Amino acid sequence: MKKTMKHLIVAIVLGVSLTGATGMPVLAADLEQLKEQGFARIAIANEPPWTMVTTGGEVSGAAPDLARAVLKKLGVNDVVASVSEYGAMIPGVQARRFDMVAAGLFIKPERCKAVLFSQPDLCDAESFMIKAGNPLNLKSFADVASSGAKIGVVGGGTEEKLAIEAGVDRANIVVVPDPQSGAKLLQDGRIDVYALPVLSISDLLKKAKDPSLAMFAPVENTPIFCAGVAFRKQDSALRNAYDVALAAMKASGEFAAIVEPYGYSADAAMQQTRENLCGGPN
Ligand code: 6CS
């Protein structure tokens, strides 16, 4: 009873303290407020092994597990996750719908203009899920463009941008509502290729158990991408505190112990820097 009362009181106090002059709730924007709130609201995508939500609502995956561990070092005890399309994550964190994005959001110059990133945490190459034997011989986004193949991509994600930049006709770009539905569209012959990072396609193939599906990787002329946690531009103190804790976990081996069981290389992330991936300071 006491615990409930405490939580209730905290909630009432927070209700007051989190209401700005306009009467609109001012949601947590810095570390002290997150500690008081007791959790950080994170955006995820439900794209295993980066982010995963079970049918019971449990949140795991390399990105949330790492964010939870880093935030615990900072005195924030848990995370509350919302599933979002990649294209809505940055607007969502800017609008304070989330306190941060912990979804394997790739650090890229255009994104670095809109948000602050942590130092890199999860790196991977790009891959194509195709029909076994790769009948259209698709090895690059340029091949997709020249062949007139239909490509499935997650909305607002890197693969959509790579397809557009390679000149794939927009009519041949099929935005899938969630990462899992792309495999189904390929199985049903509604698309010819589905583009996601290697670990995502590997996970989908393992679960599909369908010998008619295969992976081509790495996609030619695409780099190894590295993700980071994204914060509002105004929350530099929070981002910097997160970075200090992340660096300590990289040095102690705790970082590797969290990400490597999911298939990620700790070294790949530790050899990269946000500044290099942003093309300058961020
Ligand atoms: O950040 C992105 O754009 C990409 N990240 C992941 C983990 N999957 C696909 C998405 O395009």
Tab-separated table of C-alpha atoms and ligand atoms in Angstrom:
chain	number	residue	atom	x	y	z
A	1	MET	CA	0.000	0.000	0.000
A	2	LYS	CA	2.803	2.364	1.088
A	3	LYS	CA	4.656	1.814	-2.221
A	4	THR	CA	1.539	2.552	-4.205
A	5	MET	CA	0.933	5.675	-2.153
A	6	LYS	CA	4.540	6.773	-2.765
A	7	HIS	CA	4.141	6.266	-6.480
A	8	LEU	CA	0.802	8.037	-6.431
A	9	ILE	CA	2.341	10.989	-4.546
A	10	VAL	CA	5.278	11.091	-6.922
A	11	ALA	CA	2.844	11.090	-9.789
A	12	ILE	CA	0.828	13.954	-8.268
A	13	VAL	CA	3.987	15.964	-7.506
A	14	LEU	CA	5.294	15.287	-10.976
A	15	GLY	CA	1.890	16.252	-12.325
A	16	VAL	CA	2.379	19.659	-10.746
A	17	SER	CA	6.058	20.069	-11.464
A	18	LEU	CA	5.688	18.775	-14.998
A	19	THR	CA	3.100	21.410	-15.886
A	20	GLY	CA	4.661	24.428	-17.532
A	21	ALA	CA	3.401	28.027	-17.389
A	22	THR	CA	0.965	27.278	-20.186
A	23	GLY	CA	-0.571	24.476	-18.132
A	24	MET	CA	0.681	22.029	-20.761
A	25	PRO	CA	2.723	19.166	-19.266
A	26	VAL	CA	6.461	19.804	-19.703
A	27	LEU	CA	7.741	16.262	-20.218
A	28	ALA	CA	11.106	15.231	-18.893
A	29	ALA	CA	13.867	16.879	-20.870
A	30	ASP	CA	16.910	16.341	-18.671
A	31	LEU	CA	18.580	13.767	-16.499
A	32	GLU	CA	17.214	15.036	-13.158
A	33	GLN	CA	13.665	14.975	-14.514
A	34	LEU	CA	14.168	11.478	-15.975
A	35	LYS	CA	15.486	10.272	-12.606
A	36	GLU	CA	12.433	11.771	-10.888
A	37	GLN	CA	10.148	10.299	-13.579
A	38	GLY	CA	11.793	6.905	-12.953
A	39	PHE	CA	11.981	5.980	-16.627
A	40	ALA	CA	12.945	7.265	-20.066
A	41	ARG	CA	10.444	7.100	-22.943
A	42	ILE	CA	12.206	5.522	-25.940
A	43	ALA	CA	11.162	5.066	-29.580
A	44	ILE	CA	11.760	1.588	-31.008
A	45	ALA	CA	10.840	-0.176	-34.272
A	46	ASN	CA	10.321	-3.855	-33.370
A	47	GLU	CA	12.995	-5.022	-35.822
A	48	PRO	CA	14.849	-7.945	-34.197
A	49	PRO	CA	17.612	-8.138	-33.108
A	50	TRP	CA	17.867	-4.325	-32.887
A	51	THR	CA	14.546	-3.896	-31.059
A	52	MET	CA	12.008	-6.525	-30.047
A	53	VAL	CA	8.555	-6.450	-28.443
A	54	THR	CA	6.985	-9.754	-27.376
A	55	THR	CA	3.237	-10.386	-27.665
A	56	GLY	CA	3.171	-9.791	-23.896
A	57	GLY	CA	4.679	-6.325	-24.412
A	58	GLU	CA	8.151	-7.106	-23.038
A	59	VAL	CA	10.766	-4.884	-24.690
A	60	SER	CA	14.230	-6.228	-25.536
A	61	GLY	CA	16.714	-6.203	-28.383
A	62	ALA	CA	20.244	-4.834	-28.458
A	63	ALA	CA	19.258	-1.150	-28.539
A	64	PRO	CA	16.737	-1.079	-25.651
A	65	ASP	CA	18.842	-3.466	-23.542
A	66	LEU	CA	21.879	-1.216	-23.976
A	67	ALA	CA	19.907	1.974	-23.354
A	68	ARG	CA	18.367	0.460	-20.188
A	69	ALA	CA	21.848	-0.499	-18.886
A	70	VAL	CA	23.396	2.900	-19.642
A	71	LEU	CA	20.447	4.781	-18.115
A	72	LYS	CA	20.644	2.628	-14.967
A	73	LYS	CA	24.258	3.846	-14.542
A	74	LEU	CA	22.792	7.374	-14.653
A	75	GLY	CA	20.125	6.615	-12.034
A	76	VAL	CA	17.184	6.206	-14.446
A	77	ASN	CA	15.705	2.832	-13.581
A	78	ASP	CA	13.816	1.775	-16.670
A	79	VAL	CA	12.607	2.552	-20.161
A	80	VAL	CA	9.073	2.775	-21.511
A	81	ALA	CA	9.037	1.982	-25.249
A	82	SER	CA	6.757	3.124	-28.071
A	83	VAL	CA	6.898	1.394	-31.471
A	84	SER	CA	7.371	3.941	-34.232
A	85	GLU	CA	8.159	3.988	-37.961
A	86	TYR	CA	11.754	5.114	-38.570
A	87	GLY	CA	10.538	8.181	-40.422
A	88	ALA	CA	8.536	9.309	-37.366
A	89	MET	CA	11.269	8.816	-34.767
A	90	ILE	CA	13.138	12.094	-35.201
A	91	PRO	CA	9.975	14.241	-35.392
A	92	GLY	CA	8.710	12.317	-32.349
A	93	VAL	CA	11.754	13.019	-30.203
A	94	GLN	CA	11.789	16.654	-31.339
A	95	ALA	CA	8.119	16.955	-30.311
A	96	ARG	CA	8.942	15.368	-26.912
A	97	ARG	CA	6.774	12.329	-27.589
A	98	PHE	CA	9.904	10.347	-26.671
A	99	ASP	CA	12.882	11.281	-24.500
A	100	MET	CA	15.245	9.469	-26.890
A	101	VAL	CA	15.359	7.062	-29.839
A	102	ALA	CA	16.959	3.691	-29.004
A	103	ALA	CA	16.092	1.781	-32.183
A	104	GLY	CA	19.306	1.289	-34.123
A	105	LEU	CA	18.840	4.649	-35.853
A	106	PHE	CA	21.800	5.009	-38.219
A	107	ILE	CA	24.021	8.056	-37.604
A	108	LYS	CA	23.977	9.994	-40.896
A	109	PRO	CA	24.815	13.635	-41.713
A	110	GLU	CA	21.234	14.647	-42.559
A	111	ARG	CA	20.002	13.197	-39.271
A	112	CYS	CA	22.855	14.836	-37.349
A	113	LYS	CA	21.382	18.191	-38.396
A	114	ALA	CA	18.104	17.305	-36.638
A	115	VAL	CA	19.135	15.468	-33.455
A	116	LEU	CA	22.089	14.786	-31.174
A	117	PHE	CA	23.474	11.246	-31.334
A	118	SER	CA	25.327	9.225	-28.727
A	119	GLN	CA	28.598	7.689	-29.782
A	120	PRO	CA	28.037	4.650	-32.059
A	121	ASP	CA	26.610	1.496	-30.500
A	122	LEU	CA	25.347	-0.963	-33.171
A	123	CYS	CA	26.914	-1.414	-36.643
A	124	ASP	CA	25.806	-3.555	-39.584
A	125	ALA	CA	26.003	-3.908	-43.359
A	126	GLU	CA	23.015	-3.719	-45.727
A	127	SER	CA	21.447	-6.860	-47.229
A	128	PHE	CA	18.751	-7.964	-49.675
A	129	MET	CA	16.216	-10.672	-48.966
A	130	ILE	CA	15.510	-12.256	-52.360
A	131	LYS	CA	14.082	-15.441	-53.851
A	132	ALA	CA	16.576	-18.321	-53.687
A	133	GLY	CA	19.002	-18.172	-56.605
A	134	ASN	CA	18.575	-14.380	-56.865
A	135	PRO	CA	16.729	-14.743	-60.226
A	136	LEU	CA	16.958	-11.002	-61.013
A	137	ASN	CA	20.651	-10.944	-59.993
A	138	LEU	CA	20.073	-8.026	-57.614
A	139	LYS	CA	23.352	-7.063	-55.889
A	140	SER	CA	22.985	-3.306	-55.520
A	141	PHE	CA	20.329	-0.611	-55.361
A	142	ALA	CA	21.438	0.347	-58.899
A	143	ASP	CA	20.537	-3.200	-60.024
A	144	VAL	CA	17.095	-2.717	-58.467
A	145	ALA	CA	16.687	0.552	-60.396
A	146	SER	CA	17.827	-0.844	-63.754
A	147	SER	CA	15.849	-4.090	-63.463
A	148	GLY	CA	12.538	-2.423	-62.661
A	149	ALA	CA	12.264	-4.741	-59.640
A	150	LYS	CA	9.856	-3.898	-56.818
A	151	ILE	CA	11.698	-3.308	-53.530
A	152	GLY	CA	10.245	-3.406	-50.023
A	153	VAL	CA	11.611	-0.943	-47.459
A	154	VAL	CA	10.645	0.302	-43.996
A	155	GLY	CA	9.173	3.813	-44.002
A	156	GLY	CA	11.646	6.641	-43.532
A	157	GLY	CA	14.522	4.206	-43.209
A	158	THR	CA	17.943	4.220	-44.787
A	159	GLU	CA	17.046	1.626	-47.425
A	160	GLU	CA	14.211	3.803	-48.733
A	161	LYS	CA	16.669	6.675	-49.132
A	162	LEU	CA	19.287	4.439	-50.809
A	163	ALA	CA	16.666	3.195	-53.283
A	164	ILE	CA	15.555	6.734	-54.163
A	165	GLU	CA	19.181	7.922	-54.503
A	166	ALA	CA	19.937	4.963	-56.816
A	167	GLY	CA	17.091	6.056	-59.095
A	168	VAL	CA	14.572	3.328	-58.270
A	169	ASP	CA	11.208	4.425	-59.703
A	170	ARG	CA	9.017	5.525	-56.765
A	171	ALA	CA	6.264	3.274	-58.120
A	172	ASN	CA	8.609	0.330	-57.469
A	173	ILE	CA	9.330	1.289	-53.849
A	174	VAL	CA	6.888	-0.475	-51.516
A	175	VAL	CA	6.945	0.950	-47.980
A	176	VAL	CA	6.101	-1.841	-45.544
A	177	PRO	CA	4.230	-0.960	-42.323
A	178	ASP	CA	6.565	-2.952	-40.116
A	179	PRO	CA	9.852	-4.803	-40.648
A	180	GLN	CA	8.228	-8.236	-40.457
A	181	SER	CA	5.686	-7.709	-43.256
A	182	GLY	CA	8.357	-7.291	-45.927
A	183	ALA	CA	9.236	-10.991	-45.794
A	184	LYS	CA	5.569	-11.867	-46.345
A	185	LEU	CA	5.320	-9.580	-49.387
A	186	LEU	CA	8.400	-11.286	-50.861
A	187	GLN	CA	7.020	-14.757	-50.146
A	188	ASP	CA	3.752	-13.741	-51.856
A	189	GLY	CA	5.645	-12.421	-54.882
A	190	ARG	CA	4.325	-8.867	-54.319
A	191	ILE	CA	7.902	-7.542	-54.196
A	192	ASP	CA	11.121	-8.878	-55.742
A	193	VAL	CA	13.533	-7.820	-53.000
A	194	TYR	CA	13.398	-6.623	-49.397
A	195	ALA	CA	16.212	-4.426	-48.050
A	196	LEU	CA	17.233	-4.307	-44.371
A	197	PRO	CA	20.503	-4.639	-42.429
A	198	VAL	CA	22.146	-8.080	-42.427
A	199	LEU	CA	21.173	-9.017	-38.857
A	200	SER	CA	17.529	-8.086	-39.489
A	201	ILE	CA	17.250	-10.215	-42.655
A	202	SER	CA	19.147	-13.063	-40.957
A	203	ASP	CA	16.601	-13.005	-38.126
A	204	LEU	CA	13.656	-12.950	-40.558
A	205	LEU	CA	15.072	-15.881	-42.595
A	206	LYS	CA	15.674	-17.894	-39.417
A	207	LYS	CA	12.031	-17.381	-38.404
A	208	ALA	CA	10.562	-17.858	-41.919
A	209	LYS	CA	12.174	-21.300	-42.355
A	210	ASP	CA	11.376	-20.914	-46.071
A	211	PRO	CA	13.973	-22.448	-48.469
A	212	SER	CA	12.582	-20.311	-51.303
A	213	LEU	CA	14.006	-17.199	-49.597
A	214	ALA	CA	17.683	-16.197	-49.397
A	215	MET	CA	19.944	-13.278	-48.505
A	216	PHE	CA	22.435	-11.385	-50.628
A	217	ALA	CA	24.923	-9.423	-48.533
A	218	PRO	CA	26.638	-7.057	-48.336
A	219	VAL	CA	24.696	-4.942	-50.837
A	220	GLU	CA	27.301	-3.558	-53.256
A	221	ASN	CA	28.290	0.137	-52.993
A	222	THR	CA	26.766	0.576	-49.524
A	223	PRO	CA	28.789	1.314	-46.355
A	224	ILE	CA	28.726	-0.347	-42.955
A	225	PHE	CA	26.226	1.808	-41.044
A	226	CYS	CA	26.462	2.452	-37.305
A	227	ALA	CA	23.549	3.491	-35.106
A	228	GLY	CA	23.411	5.599	-31.976
A	229	VAL	CA	20.825	6.814	-29.480
A	230	ALA	CA	19.174	10.054	-30.677
A	231	PHE	CA	18.303	12.982	-28.390
A	232	ARG	CA	16.610	16.370	-28.858
A	233	LYS	CA	19.071	19.080	-29.870
A	234	GLN	CA	18.275	20.909	-26.596
A	235	ASP	CA	19.205	17.892	-24.457
A	236	SER	CA	22.997	18.087	-24.849
A	237	ALA	CA	23.623	17.618	-21.105
A	238	LEU	CA	21.585	14.390	-21.169
A	239	ARG	CA	23.360	13.181	-24.324
A	240	ASN	CA	26.778	13.980	-22.852
A	241	ALA	CA	25.972	12.155	-19.609
A	242	TYR	CA	24.777	9.177	-21.669
A	243	ASP	CA	28.046	9.230	-23.643
A	244	VAL	CA	30.195	9.230	-20.495
A	245	ALA	CA	28.360	6.188	-19.134
A	246	LEU	CA	28.470	4.439	-22.540
A	247	ALA	CA	32.235	5.049	-22.832
A	248	ALA	CA	32.803	3.523	-19.387
A	249	MET	CA	30.777	0.449	-20.390
A	250	LYS	CA	32.771	0.129	-23.624
A	251	ALA	CA	36.003	0.235	-21.576
A	252	SER	CA	34.805	-2.235	-18.945
A	253	GLY	CA	33.509	-4.869	-21.394
A	254	GLU	CA	29.885	-4.398	-20.242
A	255	PHE	CA	29.007	-2.933	-23.658
A	256	ALA	CA	30.317	-6.003	-25.522
A	257	ALA	CA	28.545	-8.330	-23.071
A	258	ILE	CA	25.205	-6.731	-24.024
A	259	VAL	CA	25.533	-6.302	-27.817
A	260	GLU	CA	27.616	-9.301	-28.927
A	261	PRO	CA	25.078	-11.995	-27.915
A	262	TYR	CA	22.737	-10.301	-30.419
A	263	GLY	CA	25.365	-10.680	-33.163
A	264	TYR	CA	26.843	-7.151	-33.141
A	265	SER	CA	30.580	-6.435	-33.100
A	266	ALA	CA	31.548	-4.235	-30.137
A	267	ASP	CA	34.839	-3.442	-31.882
A	268	ALA	CA	33.067	-2.169	-35.016
A	269	ALA	CA	31.197	0.401	-32.911
A	270	MET	CA	34.265	1.275	-30.799
A	271	GLN	CA	36.339	1.952	-33.900
A	272	GLN	CA	33.762	4.428	-35.238
A	273	THR	CA	32.937	7.900	-34.002
A	274	ARG	CA	29.817	10.047	-34.165
A	275	GLU	CA	31.887	12.902	-35.548
A	276	ASN	CA	33.095	10.744	-38.448
A	277	LEU	CA	29.593	9.458	-39.219
A	278	CYS	CA	28.031	12.944	-38.948
A	279	GLY	CA	30.771	14.437	-41.102
A	280	GLY	CA	31.583	16.878	-38.296
A	281	PRO	CA	30.741	17.773	-34.679
A	282	ASN	CA	27.235	16.884	-33.355
B	1	6CS	O1	18.294	3.791	-39.140
B	1	6CS	C1	17.840	3.320	-40.168
B	1	6CS	O2	17.445	4.012	-41.107
B	1	6CS	C2	17.821	1.778	-40.323
B	1	6CS	N1	18.065	1.166	-39.070
B	1	6CS	C3	17.680	-0.092	-38.850
B	1	6CS	C4	18.062	-0.780	-37.590
B	1	6CS	N2	16.897	-0.777	-39.702
B	1	6CS	C5	16.432	-0.254	-40.935
B	1	6CS	C6	16.542	1.291	-40.971
B	1	6CS	O3	16.483	1.712	-42.294
